[in-house]
Short mmCIF file of C-alpha atoms in Angstrom, two decimals:
data_model
loop_
_atom_site.label_atom_id
_atom_site.label_comp_id
_atom_site.label_asym_id
_atom_site.label_seq_id
_atom_site.Cartn_x
_atom_site.Cartn_y
_atom_site.Cartn_z
CA MET A 27 -41.02 -19.60 58.97
CA GLY A 28 -39.68 -17.83 62.08
CA THR A 29 -37.46 -14.79 62.39
CA LYS A 30 -34.43 -17.09 62.94
CA GLY A 31 -35.16 -19.17 59.88
CA THR A 32 -35.61 -16.09 57.75
CA GLU A 33 -32.22 -14.63 58.87
CA GLU A 34 -30.51 -17.99 58.09
CA ALA A 35 -31.97 -18.18 54.59
CA GLY A 36 -30.91 -14.59 53.89
CA ALA A 37 -27.44 -15.28 55.05
CA ALA A 38 -27.15 -18.33 52.84
CA ALA A 39 -28.35 -16.41 49.78
CA THR A 40 -25.89 -13.66 50.47
CA ALA A 41 -23.03 -16.19 50.82
CA ALA A 42 -24.02 -17.89 47.53
CA ALA A 43 -24.10 -14.51 45.68
CA GLU A 44 -20.57 -13.59 47.06
CA ALA A 45 -19.19 -16.99 46.04
CA ALA A 46 -20.53 -16.49 42.45
CA ALA A 47 -19.03 -13.03 42.24
CA ALA A 48 -15.71 -14.38 43.45
CA ALA A 49 -15.71 -17.20 40.81
CA ALA A 50 -16.48 -14.68 38.10
CA ALA A 51 -13.76 -12.33 39.21
CA ALA A 52 -11.31 -15.20 39.24
CA ALA A 53 -12.20 -16.30 35.73
CA ALA A 54 -11.78 -12.68 34.57
CA THR A 55 -8.47 -12.33 36.23
CA THR A 56 -7.32 -15.66 34.63
CA ALA A 57 -8.27 -14.44 31.10
CA MET A 58 -6.49 -11.01 31.74
CA LEU A 59 -3.29 -12.82 32.90
CA SER A 60 -3.39 -15.10 29.91
CA ALA A 61 -3.68 -12.12 27.63
CA SER A 62 -0.95 -10.23 29.36
CA ASP A 63 1.30 -13.30 29.21
CA GLY A 64 0.95 -13.21 25.41
CA LEU A 65 1.75 -9.59 25.22
CA ASP A 66 4.73 -9.95 27.54
CA LEU A 67 6.07 -12.74 25.31
CA LEU A 68 5.60 -10.56 22.21
CA ASP A 69 7.53 -7.70 23.99
CA LEU A 70 10.40 -10.01 24.80
CA LEU A 71 10.51 -11.20 21.11
CA GLU A 72 10.38 -7.66 19.76
CA GLY A 73 12.68 -5.99 22.38
CA PRO A 74 12.26 -2.61 24.13
CA SER A 75 11.60 -0.63 20.99
CA ALA A 76 8.16 -2.12 20.62
CA ALA A 77 6.97 -1.37 24.02
CA GLY A 78 8.27 2.08 23.65
CA ALA A 79 6.41 2.56 20.45
CA ALA A 80 3.16 1.46 22.15
CA SER A 81 3.61 3.74 25.16
CA SER A 82 4.41 6.72 23.01
CA ALA A 83 1.34 6.43 20.78
CA PRO A 84 -0.62 9.76 20.65
CA PRO A 85 -4.16 9.82 22.26
CA ALA A 86 -5.75 10.52 18.92
CA ILE A 87 -4.69 7.15 17.73
CA ALA A 88 -6.27 5.43 20.81
CA ALA A 89 -9.46 7.15 20.08
CA ALA A 90 -9.67 5.56 16.68
CA ALA A 91 -9.59 2.05 18.09
CA GLN A 92 -12.34 -0.24 17.18
CA SER A 93 -13.49 -3.76 18.26
CA PRO A 94 -11.86 -6.67 16.50
CA GLU A 95 -15.02 -7.59 14.71
CA GLN A 96 -15.04 -4.17 13.04
CA HIS A 97 -11.53 -4.69 11.55
CA SER A 98 -10.97 -5.64 7.94
CA GLN A 99 -9.69 -8.77 6.55
CA TRP A 100 -6.18 -7.86 7.66
CA ASN A 101 -6.76 -9.17 11.11
CA ASN A 102 -4.07 -11.70 10.69
CA ILE A 103 -1.57 -9.76 8.58
CA ALA A 104 1.05 -10.07 11.35
CA GLY A 105 0.93 -13.85 10.81
CA LEU A 106 2.58 -13.66 7.42
CA LYS A 107 4.76 -16.58 6.57
CA HIS A 108 7.30 -16.60 3.78
CA VAL A 109 6.46 -19.05 0.93
CA TYR A 110 9.20 -18.66 -1.62
CA THR A 111 11.66 -15.99 -3.18
CA GLN A 112 12.67 -16.02 -6.79
CA ARG A 113 14.88 -13.84 -8.94
CA VAL A 114 12.87 -12.51 -11.87
CA HIS A 115 14.52 -9.38 -13.07
CA ARG A 116 18.09 -8.43 -14.15
CA ASP A 117 17.94 -5.27 -11.89
CA GLY A 118 15.79 -4.00 -9.09
CA VAL A 119 12.12 -4.79 -8.98
CA THR A 120 10.27 -1.31 -8.81
CA SER A 121 6.58 -2.28 -8.91
CA VAL A 122 4.43 -5.32 -8.33
CA ARG A 123 0.71 -5.99 -8.78
CA LEU A 124 -1.16 -9.09 -7.68
CA ALA A 125 -4.24 -10.34 -9.58
CA ASP A 126 -5.49 -13.86 -8.78
CA ASP A 127 -2.61 -16.16 -9.19
CA ILE A 128 -0.58 -13.78 -11.37
CA ILE A 129 2.10 -11.30 -10.33
CA TYR A 130 2.82 -8.52 -12.67
CA SER A 131 6.27 -6.89 -12.04
CA ALA A 132 8.26 -3.99 -13.57
CA GLY A 133 11.93 -3.39 -13.16
CA GLN A 134 14.95 -1.10 -13.61
CA ASP A 135 15.93 -3.53 -16.36
CA SER A 136 13.01 -2.00 -18.66
CA SER A 137 11.14 -5.23 -18.49
CA VAL A 138 7.67 -6.29 -17.48
CA LYS A 139 7.24 -9.89 -16.19
CA LEU A 140 4.26 -12.13 -15.54
CA HIS A 141 4.80 -14.81 -12.96
CA SER A 142 2.56 -17.66 -11.74
CA ILE A 143 2.36 -18.23 -7.97
CA GLN A 144 0.96 -21.78 -8.31
CA GLU A 145 3.63 -22.82 -10.81
CA GLN A 146 6.40 -20.62 -9.37
CA SER A 147 7.49 -19.82 -12.84
CA GLN A 148 7.48 -17.06 -15.38
CA LEU A 149 4.65 -16.84 -17.93
CA HIS A 150 5.54 -13.81 -19.96
CA SER A 151 8.37 -11.23 -20.34
CA VAL A 152 8.60 -8.07 -22.38
CA GLN A 153 11.09 -5.25 -22.95
CA ILE A 154 9.47 -1.81 -22.81
CA GLY A 155 11.68 1.14 -23.71
CA ASP A 156 15.34 1.49 -22.80
CA LEU A 157 15.11 3.07 -19.40
CA ALA A 158 14.05 1.93 -15.99
CA LEU A 159 10.28 1.34 -15.38
CA SER A 160 8.89 2.73 -12.17
CA SER A 161 5.32 1.75 -11.82
CA ILE A 162 2.64 -0.69 -13.26
CA VAL A 163 -1.18 -0.80 -12.92
CA LEU A 164 -3.72 -3.08 -14.40
CA LEU A 165 -6.51 -1.41 -16.39
CA PRO A 166 -10.07 -2.74 -15.67
CA GLY A 167 -11.90 -4.94 -17.99
CA ALA A 168 -9.03 -6.61 -19.89
CA LYS A 169 -5.55 -7.98 -19.82
CA THR A 170 -3.92 -4.64 -20.24
CA LEU A 171 -1.22 -2.85 -18.27
CA ALA A 172 -0.23 0.82 -17.88
CA VAL A 173 3.55 1.08 -17.34
CA ALA A 174 5.39 4.20 -16.37
CA SER A 175 8.98 4.89 -17.60
CA TRP A 176 11.93 7.03 -16.81
CA ASP A 177 11.77 8.04 -20.48
CA ASN A 178 8.91 10.39 -19.54
CA SER A 179 6.24 8.15 -21.08
CA ILE A 180 3.36 5.84 -20.09
CA TYR A 181 3.01 2.65 -22.12
CA VAL A 182 -0.32 0.83 -22.54
CA TYR A 183 0.60 -2.83 -23.12
CA SER A 184 -1.66 -5.86 -23.81
CA THR A 185 -0.56 -9.07 -22.33
CA GLU A 186 -3.18 -10.80 -24.60
CA TYR A 187 -1.83 -9.46 -27.80
CA GLY A 188 1.74 -9.06 -26.68
CA ARG A 189 2.02 -5.56 -27.98
CA ILE A 190 2.03 -1.93 -27.00
CA LEU A 191 -1.39 -0.44 -27.75
CA ASP A 192 -0.60 3.18 -27.05
CA THR A 193 1.92 5.55 -25.60
CA PHE A 194 1.12 8.69 -23.53
CA HIS A 195 3.44 11.57 -23.82
CA GLY A 196 2.88 14.61 -21.53
CA HIS A 197 5.60 14.77 -18.76
CA ASP A 198 8.98 16.53 -19.11
CA ASP A 199 10.75 14.13 -16.74
CA ALA A 200 10.58 10.59 -15.50
CA VAL A 201 7.08 9.32 -14.67
CA SER A 202 7.41 8.13 -11.11
CA GLY A 203 4.01 6.66 -10.22
CA LEU A 204 0.69 5.59 -11.44
CA ALA A 205 -2.76 5.03 -9.83
CA LEU A 206 -6.31 4.33 -11.14
CA ASP A 207 -9.27 6.33 -10.04
CA GLY A 208 -12.73 4.87 -9.42
CA ARG A 209 -13.76 5.43 -13.02
CA GLY A 210 -10.79 3.53 -14.43
CA ASN A 211 -8.93 6.69 -15.50
CA LEU A 212 -5.18 6.94 -14.89
CA VAL A 213 -3.34 9.34 -12.68
CA SER A 214 0.41 9.84 -13.21
CA CYS A 215 3.08 11.71 -11.23
CA SER A 216 6.45 12.81 -12.33
CA TRP A 217 9.73 14.24 -11.37
CA ASP A 218 8.64 17.28 -13.39
CA SER A 219 6.67 18.22 -10.32
CA THR A 220 3.27 17.65 -11.91
CA LEU A 221 0.36 15.15 -12.01
CA LYS A 222 -1.85 14.32 -14.94
CA LEU A 223 -5.19 12.50 -15.29
CA TRP A 224 -5.61 10.42 -18.52
CA GLU A 225 -8.93 9.30 -19.68
CA CYS A 226 -9.10 5.57 -20.25
CA ASP A 227 -11.89 3.35 -21.57
CA THR A 228 -12.53 -0.23 -22.60
CA ASP A 229 -11.68 0.49 -26.19
CA LEU A 230 -8.15 1.52 -25.03
CA ALA A 231 -7.73 -1.63 -23.04
CA ARG A 232 -8.99 -3.77 -25.91
CA GLY A 233 -6.80 -2.08 -28.46
CA ASN A 234 -9.77 -0.67 -30.39
CA SER A 235 -9.23 2.92 -29.66
CA ARG A 236 -9.20 5.54 -32.45
CA ARG A 237 -8.59 8.51 -30.07
CA ARG A 238 -5.12 10.05 -30.13
CA ALA A 239 -3.19 9.51 -26.96
CA ASP A 240 -2.74 13.29 -26.51
CA ASP A 241 -6.56 13.68 -26.50
CA ARG A 242 -6.86 11.50 -23.42
CA LEU A 243 -5.04 14.08 -21.24
CA HIS A 244 -7.83 15.43 -19.16
CA LEU A 245 -6.22 17.22 -16.25
CA HIS A 246 -2.86 18.77 -15.54
CA MET A 247 -2.18 19.41 -11.92
CA ALA A 248 0.83 21.48 -10.78
CA GLU A 249 1.31 22.72 -7.27
CA HIS A 250 4.35 20.98 -6.15
CA ASP A 251 7.68 22.78 -6.17
CA CYS A 252 9.94 19.77 -6.78
CA ALA A 253 9.79 16.07 -7.95
CA VAL A 254 6.68 14.12 -7.18
CA ASN A 255 7.70 10.60 -6.05
CA CYS A 256 4.38 8.85 -5.52
CA VAL A 257 0.61 9.04 -5.99
CA ALA A 258 -2.45 7.35 -4.53
CA VAL A 259 -6.11 7.61 -5.37
CA GLN A 260 -8.90 7.36 -2.81
CA PRO A 261 -10.79 4.13 -3.27
CA LYS A 262 -14.36 4.83 -4.59
CA GLY A 263 -13.67 8.54 -4.16
CA THR A 264 -12.66 11.64 -5.93
CA LYS A 265 -9.49 12.50 -4.19
CA ALA A 266 -5.86 11.79 -5.00
CA ALA A 267 -2.82 12.42 -2.95
CA SER A 268 0.76 12.99 -4.05
CA GLY A 269 4.07 12.92 -2.04
CA ALA A 270 7.05 14.98 -3.08
CA ALA A 271 10.86 14.99 -2.54
CA ASP A 272 10.56 17.98 -0.07
CA GLY A 273 8.34 16.09 2.37
CA THR A 274 5.09 17.74 1.26
CA VAL A 275 1.72 16.10 0.43
CA VAL A 276 -0.94 17.60 -1.75
CA ILE A 277 -4.52 16.29 -1.74
CA TRP A 278 -6.39 16.89 -5.05
CA ASP A 279 -9.99 16.84 -6.20
CA LEU A 280 -9.98 14.83 -9.37
CA ASP A 281 -13.21 16.41 -10.66
CA SER A 282 -11.73 19.84 -10.93
CA GLY A 283 -7.96 19.15 -10.75
CA MET A 284 -7.70 21.66 -7.90
CA SER A 285 -5.80 21.09 -4.71
CA VAL A 286 -7.92 20.89 -1.44
CA ALA A 287 -5.12 20.54 1.09
CA HIS A 288 -1.37 21.00 1.54
CA LEU A 289 0.32 18.98 4.20
CA THR A 290 3.91 18.87 5.56
CA PRO A 291 4.10 15.61 7.48
CA HIS A 292 7.86 14.84 6.90
CA SER A 293 11.27 16.51 6.98
CA ASP A 294 12.57 14.46 4.06
CA ALA A 295 11.38 13.00 0.80
CA ILE A 296 8.21 11.04 0.81
CA ASN A 297 8.82 7.68 -0.77
CA ALA A 298 5.37 6.08 -0.61
CA ILE A 299 1.70 7.05 -0.02
CA CYS A 300 -1.58 5.20 0.23
CA PHE A 301 -5.23 5.55 1.38
CA SER A 302 -7.08 3.10 3.62
CA PRO A 303 -9.83 1.04 1.74
CA ASP A 304 -12.54 3.33 3.20
CA GLY A 305 -10.64 6.41 2.01
CA LYS A 306 -10.68 8.07 5.57
CA ARG A 307 -7.00 7.55 6.39
CA LEU A 308 -3.87 8.57 4.43
CA CYS A 309 -0.55 7.01 5.16
CA THR A 310 2.81 8.35 4.12
CA ALA A 311 6.39 6.96 4.39
CA SER A 312 9.44 9.07 4.28
CA ALA A 313 13.22 9.07 4.13
CA ASP A 314 13.14 10.61 7.66
CA ASP A 315 12.39 7.11 8.93
CA THR A 316 8.80 7.83 9.86
CA VAL A 317 5.30 6.70 8.83
CA LYS A 318 2.49 9.23 9.32
CA VAL A 319 -1.25 8.70 9.34
CA TYR A 320 -3.63 11.48 8.56
CA ASP A 321 -7.38 11.85 8.86
CA VAL A 322 -8.31 12.90 5.37
CA LEU A 323 -11.53 14.81 6.21
CA GLN A 324 -10.02 16.70 9.14
CA GLN A 325 -6.67 16.96 7.44
CA THR A 326 -4.91 16.31 10.72
CA GLU A 327 -2.26 13.88 11.84
CA VAL A 328 -3.69 10.93 13.91
CA GLY A 329 -0.62 8.71 14.07
CA SER A 330 3.05 8.53 13.74
CA VAL A 331 5.61 5.52 13.88
CA GLN A 332 9.34 5.92 14.15
CA THR A 333 10.50 3.13 11.76
CA ASN A 334 14.32 3.27 12.24
CA ASP A 335 14.42 2.25 8.62
CA CYS A 336 13.88 4.21 5.45
CA ILE A 337 10.46 2.90 4.21
CA ARG A 338 10.14 2.54 0.44
CA CYS A 339 6.59 1.08 0.00
CA LEU A 340 3.48 0.63 2.11
CA ALA A 341 -0.19 -0.47 2.27
CA THR A 342 -2.82 -0.24 4.79
CA ASP A 343 -6.26 -1.45 5.81
CA GLY A 344 -6.85 1.49 8.06
CA TYR A 345 -5.79 -0.37 11.24
CA SER A 346 -2.42 -1.91 10.28
CA VAL A 347 0.41 -0.69 8.10
CA LEU A 348 2.44 -3.18 6.02
CA ALA A 349 5.80 -1.63 4.88
CA GLY A 350 9.03 -2.50 3.23
CA GLY A 351 12.35 -0.80 3.98
CA ASP A 352 15.89 -0.22 2.83
CA SER A 353 17.08 -2.90 5.24
CA GLY A 354 15.32 -5.58 3.20
CA CYS A 355 12.76 -6.09 6.02
CA LEU A 356 9.00 -6.38 5.68
CA TYR A 357 7.11 -4.74 8.79
CA VAL A 358 3.65 -4.69 10.26
CA TRP A 359 2.66 -1.83 12.70
CA ASP A 360 -0.74 -1.42 14.36
CA ILE A 361 -1.52 2.21 13.73
CA VAL A 362 -3.99 2.26 16.64
CA THR A 363 -1.17 1.68 19.10
CA GLY A 364 1.99 2.27 17.10
CA ARG A 365 3.04 -1.27 18.20
CA LYS A 366 5.39 -3.19 15.76
CA LEU A 367 3.72 -6.56 15.10
CA LEU A 368 6.03 -8.16 12.57
CA THR A 369 9.63 -7.98 11.30
CA ALA A 370 10.54 -10.38 8.53
CA ASN A 371 13.51 -10.38 6.23
CA ARG A 372 13.87 -12.49 3.08
CA HIS A 373 15.42 -10.02 0.79
CA LYS A 374 19.12 -9.04 0.36
CA GLY A 375 18.31 -5.54 -0.81
CA ALA A 376 15.77 -2.72 -0.09
CA VAL A 377 12.04 -3.70 -0.49
CA LEU A 378 11.00 -1.30 -3.18
CA CYS A 379 7.37 -2.37 -3.75
CA LEU A 380 4.62 -4.59 -2.40
CA ASP A 381 1.02 -5.52 -3.13
CA VAL A 382 -1.66 -7.33 -1.06
CA SER A 383 -4.36 -9.60 -2.55
CA SER A 384 -7.96 -8.50 -2.44
CA ASP A 385 -8.69 -11.04 0.36
CA GLY A 386 -5.69 -9.88 2.47
CA GLN A 387 -4.29 -13.37 2.48
CA THR A 388 -1.30 -13.11 0.09
CA VAL A 389 1.46 -10.46 -0.12
CA VAL A 390 4.13 -10.10 -2.81
CA THR A 391 7.18 -8.00 -2.31
CA GLY A 392 9.73 -6.72 -4.88
CA SER A 393 13.32 -5.85 -4.10
CA ALA A 394 16.49 -4.10 -5.29
CA ASP A 395 17.98 -7.65 -5.06
CA ARG A 396 16.12 -8.37 -8.27
CA CYS A 397 13.84 -10.91 -6.47
CA ILE A 398 10.13 -11.21 -5.70
CA SER A 399 8.90 -12.97 -2.54
CA VAL A 400 5.53 -14.43 -1.88
CA TRP A 401 4.01 -14.47 1.62
CA LYS A 402 0.86 -16.02 3.04
CA VAL A 403 -1.13 -15.47 6.12
CA ALA A 404 -0.65 -18.42 8.42
#
């Protein structure tokens, strides 16, 4: 081939390469425009506050971002849709737990209720004590509940036998919260400013225990200076965290009962606290209308959301925060960006409690309006 032919062939190849590059760039631009159109629409639906939250997110949160395939099963939590609401208590619903199709709830009316989602009907009801109940957890291995009361006691109740199996006495004021550690032991917090660790076993859950209730008190933890409102335990770990009325958080080692960190994330009472499933993040909600996110290992704040609502309860998967507020609204925030992803309102009173199913597809909320609401991911 001559020089002229070679030059023409080279020019043709160059033109073809440039055309291919232009086509690829056009496709990428189209994809980016489509994505930005979706974001613009969401901004319009949520208003200026959402865009402001995203732009003000601290750099440390952006550094924690991960690709979508690394996120947990909560990827679609912002797509929650209301299924139904039903009045189940005579007073405010203070605690809910979801296991399979059953909702376990405790209320300020001193009662515990079992409710079927499939049948949308009550399965069981029992009166426990004379004062308000504050928290309920399911003990592993049996149909047994631990229920905290304002009468300073913790009741172990069998739904199978329909009776109280044991009663733990040890606090000097109302028991405000309960959580289970990875060994199935019970951690309680109280307005008496203390936490306690109670040893639980299958004999207790089955009603076969011969141990005295007082003998089950394993640890007494006292470093708060005021009422402790809430407690959470690190999943598959040995740490617990408690939030107090003065806005302080203490992180505890449950092997020794000693504190390992003192944090002051809030300027007002802490209403709710929870760990992420991997135990690396700690979320707190306060009456100061903020939600804070901490790195547990570094003990540093990595995120903050201005809620413009007093948040009463929350849960997290480490990437999103699901929370209920005094306004009766259920919210979802992305803690990577601080962006609000959902606002939904089906309650006529404050959302006092919530729980998420193990697959992340069902949420139940309990409210001061005496009702529970069931939500499903669309």
